[in-house]
Amino acid sequence: MKIIQAILSPARTGFYFDDQAAIKEGVESNGFFYEGEVKGPGFSKVRQAGEAISIQLILEDGEIAYGDCAAVQYSGAGGRDPLFLAENFMPILQEVLDTEIVGKELGSFRETVEKIEKHQYDGKRLHTAIRYGLSQALLDAVAKSQKKLPCEVVAEEYGLELKAEPLAIFSQSGDNRYENADKMIIKEVDVLPHALINNLKTKLGENGELLKDYIVWLRDRIMAQREHDDYEPVIHIDVYGTIGQLFGPRETKKMADYLETLSAAAKPFKLRIEGPMDAGSREAQIECLAALTKEVDERELKVELVADEWCNTLADVRDFVDAKAGHMIQVKTPDLGGIQNSIEAVLYCRENGVAAYQGGTCNETERSAQICVQIAMATRPQQILAKPGMGVDEGYMIVFNEMQRIMAYLKTRRA
């Protein structure tokens, strides 16, 4: 089966590009805007509309395969590729498609995407967003050429067993961490609420008190409003390095003391803390997070640490896992480039006894979210992110419904 044409179009994402460096320095918010000086390269405003590029690959039998090139909300931060603006990258992507994809015979998914992963343009690797979207479209193309679901292709090519069983879905609230938590409780979301604790003074608290108070509120809210007594979600908070900012990224014992108070506040619910510190470099982050993980384990604290910042590539995931830097690793799908890297990352975590969280970003599209559900159903991470957006309902609906469609199809096929 050949791909005979590639069509591109500019797209909007489910959220925004935010200048993390400026936000961490405390720029003022004005409604949904941020007022202040831009710090991140390529940004024209601290918050600007998220952009993506949609790919349509036309197969010779008339089928159309889809994928979306998207980058994370905090592009350019924590060692990530720079801001992904559609008008800058569409000509590059079109050239790559015309020279490397169009007119070529489709092989296996793994063979095809490996060529794209290694491809260079002007002496550099393709932007992670391009590799991300193109790999989605290629997986869909292989699946359509074989009359299969994308998850079936992944399972067959990686030697995995498909199960018609649900995965835990993790929803994020954005700054609307109270009302959106209510939405999650009503829908009985498995893991909640993220909470976007990305500022020391206004969200963590100068003594950590604001986050603790929020966890107490969330615990009480769940218990008061849940419809079923057996609804026991995991409380998962992303603190964007602010705990390390408060105590110092190498102050392991002080951070562990604080985590102990948070775990007590969350009882009876399980607590996960994502990104407790940002040590400023990949090597330092691995060292600091591994030390804190060890301290938490030795004290037998009821909290799990989740690696995020500086864990951007497949090689990074492997190194964090090998160093035991975190109890769970976020596989941030757009940051890893081609989705084959996310597949390999989840499998590496599972093989080495570390929990895998197939994440991503609020700043994706419905198409990238659907493909991510397809690969997750084959690789079986411990949890997956409801995306895109920060409104809860939309992202949760997209991910939940795609998962349900896959499970219904697998059950029918095996009946």
CSV table of C-alpha atoms in Angstrom, one decimal:
chain,number,residue,atom,x,y,z
A,1,MET,CA,0.0,0.0,0.0
A,2,LYS,CA,1.4,3.4,-1.0
A,3,ILE,CA,0.8,6.9,0.4
A,4,ILE,CA,-0.1,9.0,-2.7
A,5,GLN,CA,-0.6,12.4,-1.1
A,6,ALA,CA,0.0,14.4,2.1
A,7,ILE,CA,-2.2,17.3,3.1
A,8,LEU,CA,-1.4,19.8,5.9
A,9,SER,CA,-3.6,22.3,7.7
A,10,PRO,CA,-3.0,24.6,10.6
A,11,ALA,CA,-4.8,23.6,13.8
A,12,ARG,CA,-5.7,24.9,17.2
A,13,THR,CA,-4.9,22.9,20.3
A,14,GLY,CA,-7.0,22.3,23.4
A,15,PHE,CA,-5.1,24.9,25.5
A,16,TYR,CA,-2.3,27.4,25.3
A,17,PHE,CA,1.4,27.9,25.1
A,18,ASP,CA,2.6,29.4,28.4
A,19,ASP,CA,6.0,30.9,29.2
A,20,GLN,CA,6.9,28.9,32.3
A,21,ALA,CA,9.9,30.9,33.2
A,22,ALA,CA,7.9,34.1,33.3
A,23,ILE,CA,5.1,32.4,35.4
A,24,LYS,CA,7.6,31.0,37.9
A,25,GLU,CA,9.0,34.5,38.4
A,26,GLY,CA,5.5,35.7,39.4
A,27,VAL,CA,4.0,37.6,36.4
A,28,GLU,CA,0.6,39.0,37.3
A,29,SER,CA,-2.6,37.4,35.9
A,30,ASN,CA,-5.4,39.5,34.4
A,31,GLY,CA,-8.3,37.2,33.9
A,32,PHE,CA,-7.1,34.5,31.6
A,33,PHE,CA,-4.2,36.7,30.4
A,34,TYR,CA,-0.8,37.2,32.0
A,35,GLU,CA,0.7,40.6,32.3
A,36,GLY,CA,4.5,40.8,32.4
A,37,GLU,CA,7.7,40.5,30.6
A,38,VAL,CA,8.3,37.4,28.3
A,39,LYS,CA,11.2,35.2,29.4
A,40,GLY,CA,11.0,32.2,27.1
A,41,PRO,CA,12.5,32.3,23.6
A,42,GLY,CA,10.1,32.6,20.8
A,43,PHE,CA,7.2,33.8,22.9
A,44,SER,CA,5.4,37.0,22.0
A,45,LYS,CA,3.2,36.9,25.1
A,46,VAL,CA,3.4,35.0,28.4
A,47,ARG,CA,0.3,33.1,27.3
A,48,GLN,CA,-0.5,32.7,23.6
A,49,ALA,CA,-2.9,30.5,21.6
A,50,GLY,CA,-1.8,26.9,21.2
A,51,GLU,CA,-1.0,25.8,17.7
A,52,ALA,CA,-0.7,22.5,15.9
A,53,ILE,CA,-0.4,21.1,12.4
A,54,SER,CA,-2.9,18.4,11.1
A,55,ILE,CA,-1.6,15.8,8.7
A,56,GLN,CA,-3.8,13.8,6.3
A,57,LEU,CA,-2.1,10.9,4.5
A,58,ILE,CA,-4.1,9.7,1.4
A,59,LEU,CA,-3.6,6.0,0.7
A,60,GLU,CA,-3.9,4.5,-2.8
A,61,ASP,CA,-7.1,2.7,-1.9
A,62,GLY,CA,-8.7,6.0,-0.9
A,63,GLU,CA,-8.4,5.6,2.9
A,64,ILE,CA,-7.2,8.7,4.8
A,65,ALA,CA,-4.9,8.5,7.9
A,66,TYR,CA,-4.7,11.3,10.4
A,67,GLY,CA,-2.2,12.7,12.9
A,68,ASP,CA,-1.6,16.0,14.7
A,69,CYS,CA,1.7,17.6,15.4
A,70,ALA,CA,1.5,19.3,18.8
A,71,ALA,CA,3.8,20.4,21.5
A,72,VAL,CA,3.5,20.9,25.3
A,73,GLN,CA,2.0,23.9,27.1
A,74,TYR,CA,5.4,24.8,28.6
A,75,SER,CA,7.4,24.5,25.3
A,76,GLY,CA,11.1,25.4,25.6
A,77,ALA,CA,11.2,24.8,29.4
A,78,GLY,CA,13.1,22.0,31.1
A,79,GLY,CA,15.2,21.1,28.1
A,80,ARG,CA,12.3,20.8,25.7
A,81,ASP,CA,12.3,21.8,22.0
A,82,PRO,CA,11.4,25.4,21.3
A,83,LEU,CA,7.9,26.9,20.7
A,84,PHE,CA,6.0,25.2,17.9
A,85,LEU,CA,4.4,27.8,15.6
A,86,ALA,CA,2.5,26.3,12.7
A,87,GLU,CA,3.6,28.8,10.0
A,88,ASN,CA,7.3,28.2,10.9
A,89,PHE,CA,7.1,24.5,10.6
A,90,MET,CA,4.6,23.7,7.9
A,91,PRO,CA,7.0,24.2,5.0
A,92,ILE,CA,9.6,22.0,6.7
A,93,LEU,CA,7.0,19.2,7.3
A,94,GLN,CA,5.6,19.4,3.8
A,95,GLU,CA,9.1,19.0,2.4
A,96,VAL,CA,9.8,16.0,4.6
A,97,LEU,CA,6.5,14.4,3.6
A,98,ASP,CA,7.0,15.0,-0.1
A,99,THR,CA,10.5,13.6,-0.1
A,100,GLU,CA,10.3,10.8,2.5
A,101,ILE,CA,6.7,9.6,2.6
A,102,VAL,CA,4.6,10.4,-0.5
A,103,GLY,CA,5.0,7.7,-3.2
A,104,LYS,CA,6.6,5.2,-0.8
A,105,GLU,CA,5.3,1.8,0.0
A,106,LEU,CA,4.1,1.3,3.6
A,107,GLY,CA,6.1,-1.2,5.5
A,108,SER,CA,5.6,-2.0,9.2
A,109,PHE,CA,4.9,0.8,11.6
A,110,ARG,CA,8.2,0.3,13.4
A,111,GLU,CA,10.3,0.3,10.2
A,112,THR,CA,8.6,3.4,8.8
A,113,VAL,CA,8.8,5.6,11.9
A,114,GLU,CA,12.4,4.7,12.5
A,115,LYS,CA,13.4,6.4,9.3
A,116,ILE,CA,11.5,9.5,10.3
A,117,GLU,CA,13.0,9.5,13.8
A,118,LYS,CA,16.5,9.6,12.3
A,119,HIS,CA,15.7,12.1,9.6
A,120,GLN,CA,17.5,15.4,9.7
A,121,TYR,CA,16.5,18.8,8.2
A,122,ASP,CA,19.2,21.4,7.8
A,123,GLY,CA,21.5,19.3,10.0
A,124,LYS,CA,19.1,18.9,12.9
A,125,ARG,CA,16.6,16.4,14.0
A,126,LEU,CA,13.0,17.2,13.3
A,127,HIS,CA,11.1,19.1,16.0
A,128,THR,CA,9.5,16.7,18.5
A,129,ALA,CA,6.1,17.9,17.5
A,130,ILE,CA,6.7,17.0,13.9
A,131,ARG,CA,7.9,13.5,14.8
A,132,TYR,CA,4.9,13.1,17.2
A,133,GLY,CA,2.2,14.0,14.6
A,134,LEU,CA,3.8,12.2,11.7
A,135,SER,CA,4.2,9.0,13.7
A,136,GLN,CA,0.5,9.2,14.6
A,137,ALA,CA,-0.5,9.5,11.0
A,138,LEU,CA,1.8,6.6,10.0
A,139,LEU,CA,0.4,4.3,12.6
A,140,ASP,CA,-3.1,5.1,11.4
A,141,ALA,CA,-2.0,4.6,7.8
A,142,VAL,CA,-0.6,1.1,8.6
A,143,ALA,CA,-3.7,0.2,10.6
A,144,LYS,CA,-6.0,1.3,7.8
A,145,SER,CA,-4.0,-0.6,5.2
A,146,GLN,CA,-4.3,-3.7,7.3
A,147,LYS,CA,-8.0,-3.1,8.2
A,148,LYS,CA,-7.1,-3.1,11.9
A,149,LEU,CA,-7.2,-0.7,14.9
A,150,PRO,CA,-4.0,1.1,15.7
A,151,CYS,CA,-3.8,-0.7,19.0
A,152,GLU,CA,-3.9,-4.0,17.2
A,153,VAL,CA,-0.9,-3.0,15.0
A,154,VAL,CA,1.1,-1.9,18.1
A,155,ALA,CA,0.2,-5.2,20.0
A,156,GLU,CA,1.3,-7.3,17.0
A,157,GLU,CA,4.5,-5.5,16.2
A,158,TYR,CA,5.7,-5.3,19.9
A,159,GLY,CA,4.5,-8.7,20.9
A,160,LEU,CA,1.9,-7.5,23.4
A,161,GLU,CA,-1.5,-8.9,24.6
A,162,LEU,CA,-4.5,-6.7,24.0
A,163,LYS,CA,-7.0,-6.7,26.9
A,164,ALA,CA,-10.5,-5.4,26.9
A,165,GLU,CA,-9.9,-3.8,30.3
A,166,PRO,CA,-10.0,-0.1,31.2
A,167,LEU,CA,-7.0,2.0,32.2
A,168,ALA,CA,-7.0,4.5,35.0
A,169,ILE,CA,-7.7,8.0,33.6
A,170,PHE,CA,-6.0,11.1,35.2
A,171,SER,CA,-7.7,14.4,34.8
A,172,GLN,CA,-6.2,17.9,35.4
A,173,SER,CA,-7.9,21.0,36.6
A,174,GLY,CA,-5.8,23.9,35.6
A,175,ASP,CA,-6.1,26.9,37.9
A,176,ASN,CA,-9.8,26.2,38.4
A,177,ARG,CA,-8.8,23.6,41.0
A,178,TYR,CA,-12.0,23.8,43.1
A,179,GLU,CA,-14.8,23.7,40.6
A,180,ASN,CA,-13.0,21.4,38.2
A,181,ALA,CA,-12.3,19.0,41.1
A,182,ASP,CA,-16.1,18.9,41.6
A,183,LYS,CA,-16.6,17.8,38.0
A,184,MET,CA,-14.0,15.0,38.5
A,185,ILE,CA,-15.8,13.8,41.6
A,186,ILE,CA,-19.2,13.7,39.8
A,187,LYS,CA,-17.7,11.7,37.0
A,188,GLU,CA,-15.7,9.5,39.4
A,189,VAL,CA,-12.4,10.1,37.7
A,190,ASP,CA,-9.8,7.6,38.7
A,191,VAL,CA,-6.9,10.0,39.4
A,192,LEU,CA,-7.3,13.7,40.1
A,193,PRO,CA,-6.8,16.8,40.1
A,194,HIS,CA,-3.2,17.9,39.0
A,195,ALA,CA,-4.1,21.3,40.5
A,196,LEU,CA,-1.3,23.3,38.7
A,197,ILE,CA,0.7,24.3,41.7
A,198,ASN,CA,3.3,26.3,39.7
A,199,ASN,CA,3.9,29.3,41.9
A,200,LEU,CA,5.5,29.2,45.4
A,201,LYS,CA,3.9,32.2,47.0
A,202,THR,CA,0.4,32.0,45.5
A,203,LYS,CA,-0.2,28.3,45.3
A,204,LEU,CA,2.2,26.2,47.4
A,205,GLY,CA,2.5,28.8,50.2
A,206,GLU,CA,5.6,30.4,51.6
A,207,ASN,CA,5.5,27.7,54.3
A,208,GLY,CA,3.8,25.1,52.1
A,209,GLU,CA,0.5,25.8,53.9
A,210,LEU,CA,-1.6,26.6,50.8
A,211,LEU,CA,-1.1,23.2,49.2
A,212,LYS,CA,-1.7,21.4,52.4
A,213,ASP,CA,-5.0,23.3,52.9
A,214,TYR,CA,-6.0,22.4,49.4
A,215,ILE,CA,-5.4,18.7,49.9
A,216,VAL,CA,-7.5,18.8,53.1
A,217,TRP,CA,-10.3,20.5,51.2
A,218,LEU,CA,-10.1,18.0,48.4
A,219,ARG,CA,-10.1,15.0,50.7
A,220,ASP,CA,-13.2,16.4,52.5
A,221,ARG,CA,-14.9,17.3,49.3
A,222,ILE,CA,-14.5,13.8,47.9
A,223,MET,CA,-15.8,12.1,51.0
A,224,ALA,CA,-18.8,14.5,51.3
A,225,GLN,CA,-19.8,14.5,47.6
A,226,ARG,CA,-19.0,11.1,46.3
A,227,GLU,CA,-22.0,9.1,45.2
A,228,HIS,CA,-20.5,5.7,46.1
A,229,ASP,CA,-18.5,4.9,49.2
A,230,ASP,CA,-16.1,2.7,47.3
A,231,TYR,CA,-15.0,5.7,45.1
A,232,GLU,CA,-11.4,6.2,46.2
A,233,PRO,CA,-9.5,8.2,43.6
A,234,VAL,CA,-5.8,8.8,43.8
A,235,ILE,CA,-4.9,12.4,44.6
A,236,HIS,CA,-2.1,13.4,42.1
A,237,ILE,CA,-0.7,16.9,42.5
A,238,ASP,CA,1.8,18.5,40.1
A,239,VAL,CA,3.9,21.0,42.1
A,240,TYR,CA,6.3,22.1,39.2
A,241,GLY,CA,9.4,22.0,41.4
A,242,THR,CA,8.0,24.4,44.0
A,243,ILE,CA,8.7,22.1,47.0
A,244,GLY,CA,12.4,22.1,46.0
A,245,GLN,CA,12.1,25.9,45.5
A,246,LEU,CA,10.8,26.3,49.1
A,247,PHE,CA,13.3,24.0,50.9
A,248,GLY,CA,16.1,23.6,48.3
A,249,PRO,CA,16.3,20.8,45.7
A,250,ARG,CA,18.9,18.9,47.8
A,251,GLU,CA,17.2,19.3,51.2
A,252,THR,CA,16.0,15.8,51.1
A,253,LYS,CA,15.0,15.4,54.7
A,254,LYS,CA,13.1,18.7,54.8
A,255,MET,CA,11.2,17.9,51.7
A,256,ALA,CA,10.4,14.5,53.0
A,257,ASP,CA,9.1,16.0,56.3
A,258,TYR,CA,6.8,18.2,54.3
A,259,LEU,CA,5.6,15.3,52.1
A,260,GLU,CA,4.8,13.4,55.3
A,261,THR,CA,2.4,16.2,56.3
A,262,LEU,CA,0.8,16.1,52.9
A,263,SER,CA,0.3,12.4,52.9
A,264,ALA,CA,-1.4,12.7,56.3
A,265,ALA,CA,-3.6,15.4,55.0
A,266,ALA,CA,-4.7,13.2,52.0
A,267,LYS,CA,-5.7,10.2,54.1
A,268,PRO,CA,-7.5,7.9,53.4
A,269,PHE,CA,-6.6,8.6,49.8
A,270,LYS,CA,-3.4,7.7,48.1
A,271,LEU,CA,-1.2,10.7,47.3
A,272,ARG,CA,1.2,11.3,44.3
A,273,ILE,CA,3.4,14.3,44.0
A,274,GLU,CA,4.7,15.1,40.6
A,275,GLY,CA,7.9,17.2,40.0
A,276,PRO,CA,8.7,17.9,43.7
A,277,MET,CA,11.9,19.8,42.6
A,278,ASP,CA,13.5,21.2,39.5
A,279,ALA,CA,17.2,20.9,40.0
A,280,GLY,CA,18.1,22.8,36.8
A,281,SER,CA,19.6,20.1,34.7
A,282,ARG,CA,19.0,16.5,33.7
A,283,GLU,CA,21.8,15.0,35.8
A,284,ALA,CA,21.0,17.1,38.9
A,285,GLN,CA,17.3,16.2,38.6
A,286,ILE,CA,18.0,12.5,38.5
A,287,GLU,CA,20.4,12.8,41.5
A,288,CYS,CA,18.0,14.9,43.6
A,289,LEU,CA,14.8,12.9,42.8
A,290,ALA,CA,16.6,9.6,43.4
A,291,ALA,CA,17.7,10.8,46.8
A,292,LEU,CA,14.2,12.0,47.7
A,293,THR,CA,12.7,8.7,46.5
A,294,LYS,CA,15.1,6.8,48.6
A,295,GLU,CA,14.3,8.9,51.7
A,296,VAL,CA,10.5,8.5,51.2
A,297,ASP,CA,11.0,4.7,50.8
A,298,GLU,CA,13.2,4.4,53.9
A,299,ARG,CA,10.6,6.3,56.0
A,300,GLU,CA,7.8,4.2,54.4
A,301,LEU,CA,5.9,7.4,53.7
A,302,LYS,CA,2.5,7.0,52.0
A,303,VAL,CA,3.3,9.1,49.0
A,304,GLU,CA,4.6,8.4,45.5
A,305,LEU,CA,6.9,10.7,43.6
A,306,VAL,CA,6.4,11.2,39.9
A,307,ALA,CA,9.2,12.2,37.5
A,308,ASP,CA,8.4,14.9,34.9
A,309,GLU,CA,10.8,17.8,34.5
A,310,TRP,CA,14.0,16.9,32.6
A,311,CYS,CA,12.6,13.5,31.7
A,312,ASN,CA,11.9,14.3,28.0
A,313,THR,CA,13.3,11.5,25.8
A,314,LEU,CA,13.3,7.8,25.7
A,315,ALA,CA,16.9,7.8,26.9
A,316,ASP,CA,15.9,10.1,29.8
A,317,VAL,CA,13.1,7.7,30.8
A,318,ARG,CA,15.5,4.8,30.9
A,319,ASP,CA,18.0,6.8,33.0
A,320,PHE,CA,15.4,7.9,35.5
A,321,VAL,CA,14.1,4.4,35.8
A,322,ASP,CA,17.6,2.9,36.2
A,323,ALA,CA,18.5,5.5,38.9
A,324,LYS,CA,15.2,4.9,40.8
A,325,ALA,CA,14.4,8.6,40.4
A,326,GLY,CA,10.7,8.5,41.2
A,327,HIS,CA,8.1,5.8,41.8
A,328,MET,CA,6.3,6.7,38.6
A,329,ILE,CA,7.6,8.2,35.4
A,330,GLN,CA,5.5,10.5,33.3
A,331,VAL,CA,6.0,9.5,29.6
A,332,LYS,CA,5.1,13.0,28.2
A,333,THR,CA,4.2,11.9,24.7
A,334,PRO,CA,4.8,15.1,22.7
A,335,ASP,CA,8.3,15.5,24.3
A,336,LEU,CA,9.4,12.0,23.2
A,337,GLY,CA,8.8,12.8,19.6
A,338,GLY,CA,7.6,9.7,17.6
A,339,ILE,CA,5.0,7.7,19.5
A,340,GLN,CA,7.2,4.6,19.1
A,341,ASN,CA,9.4,6.2,21.8
A,342,SER,CA,6.4,6.5,24.1
A,343,ILE,CA,5.6,2.9,23.5
A,344,GLU,CA,9.2,1.8,24.3
A,345,ALA,CA,9.2,4.1,27.4
A,346,VAL,CA,6.1,2.6,28.9
A,347,LEU,CA,7.3,-0.9,28.2
A,348,TYR,CA,10.7,-0.1,29.8
A,349,CYS,CA,9.1,1.2,33.0
A,350,ARG,CA,6.9,-1.9,33.2
A,351,GLU,CA,9.8,-4.3,32.6
A,352,ASN,CA,11.8,-2.6,35.4
A,353,GLY,CA,9.1,-2.4,38.1
A,354,VAL,CA,8.5,1.4,37.9
A,355,ALA,CA,4.9,2.7,37.3
A,356,ALA,CA,4.3,4.3,34.0
A,357,TYR,CA,2.1,7.3,33.5
A,358,GLN,CA,1.4,7.9,29.8
A,359,GLY,CA,0.9,11.6,30.0
A,360,GLY,CA,1.2,14.5,27.5
A,361,THR,CA,-0.2,17.9,27.7
A,362,CYS,CA,-3.4,19.9,27.8
A,363,ASN,CA,-2.0,21.6,24.7
A,364,GLU,CA,-2.7,18.7,22.4
A,365,THR,CA,-5.6,17.9,20.0
A,366,GLU,CA,-8.4,15.4,20.0
A,367,ARG,CA,-6.6,13.4,17.4
A,368,SER,CA,-3.4,13.0,19.2
A,369,ALA,CA,-5.3,12.1,22.4
A,370,GLN,CA,-7.2,9.3,20.5
A,371,ILE,CA,-4.0,7.8,19.1
A,372,CYS,CA,-2.4,8.0,22.6
A,373,VAL,CA,-5.4,5.9,23.9
A,374,GLN,CA,-4.8,3.4,21.1
A,375,ILE,CA,-1.1,2.9,22.1
A,376,ALA,CA,-1.9,2.8,25.8
A,377,MET,CA,-4.4,0.0,25.4
A,378,ALA,CA,-1.6,-2.0,23.9
A,379,THR,CA,1.2,-1.1,26.4
A,380,ARG,CA,-1.0,-0.9,29.6
A,381,PRO,CA,0.5,2.0,31.6
A,382,GLN,CA,-0.7,2.5,35.1
A,383,GLN,CA,-2.6,5.6,34.2
A,384,ILE,CA,-3.2,7.9,31.2
A,385,LEU,CA,-3.9,11.6,30.9
A,386,ALA,CA,-7.3,12.9,30.0
A,387,LYS,CA,-6.4,15.5,27.3
A,388,PRO,CA,-6.5,18.0,25.7
A,389,GLY,CA,-7.7,21.1,27.6
A,390,MET,CA,-8.2,22.1,31.2
A,391,GLY,CA,-12.0,22.0,31.3
A,392,VAL,CA,-12.1,18.4,32.5
A,393,ASP,CA,-15.2,17.4,30.6
A,394,GLU,CA,-13.8,17.6,27.0
A,395,GLY,CA,-10.5,15.8,27.6
A,396,TYR,CA,-12.0,13.2,29.8
A,397,MET,CA,-14.8,12.5,27.3
A,398,ILE,CA,-12.3,12.1,24.4
A,399,VAL,CA,-10.1,9.7,26.2
A,400,PHE,CA,-12.9,7.8,28.0
A,401,ASN,CA,-14.9,7.3,24.9
A,402,GLU,CA,-12.0,6.2,22.7
A,403,MET,CA,-11.1,3.6,25.4
A,404,GLN,CA,-14.7,2.4,25.6
A,405,ARG,CA,-14.9,2.0,21.8
A,406,ILE,CA,-11.7,-0.1,21.7
A,407,MET,CA,-12.9,-2.3,24.6
A,408,ALA,CA,-16.3,-2.8,23.0
A,409,TYR,CA,-14.7,-3.7,19.7
A,410,LEU,CA,-12.2,-6.2,21.3
A,411,LYS,CA,-15.0,-7.9,23.2
A,412,THR,CA,-17.2,-8.2,20.0
A,413,ARG,CA,-14.2,-9.5,18.0
A,414,ARG,CA,-13.5,-12.2,20.5
A,415,ALA,CA,-17.2,-13.2,21.1
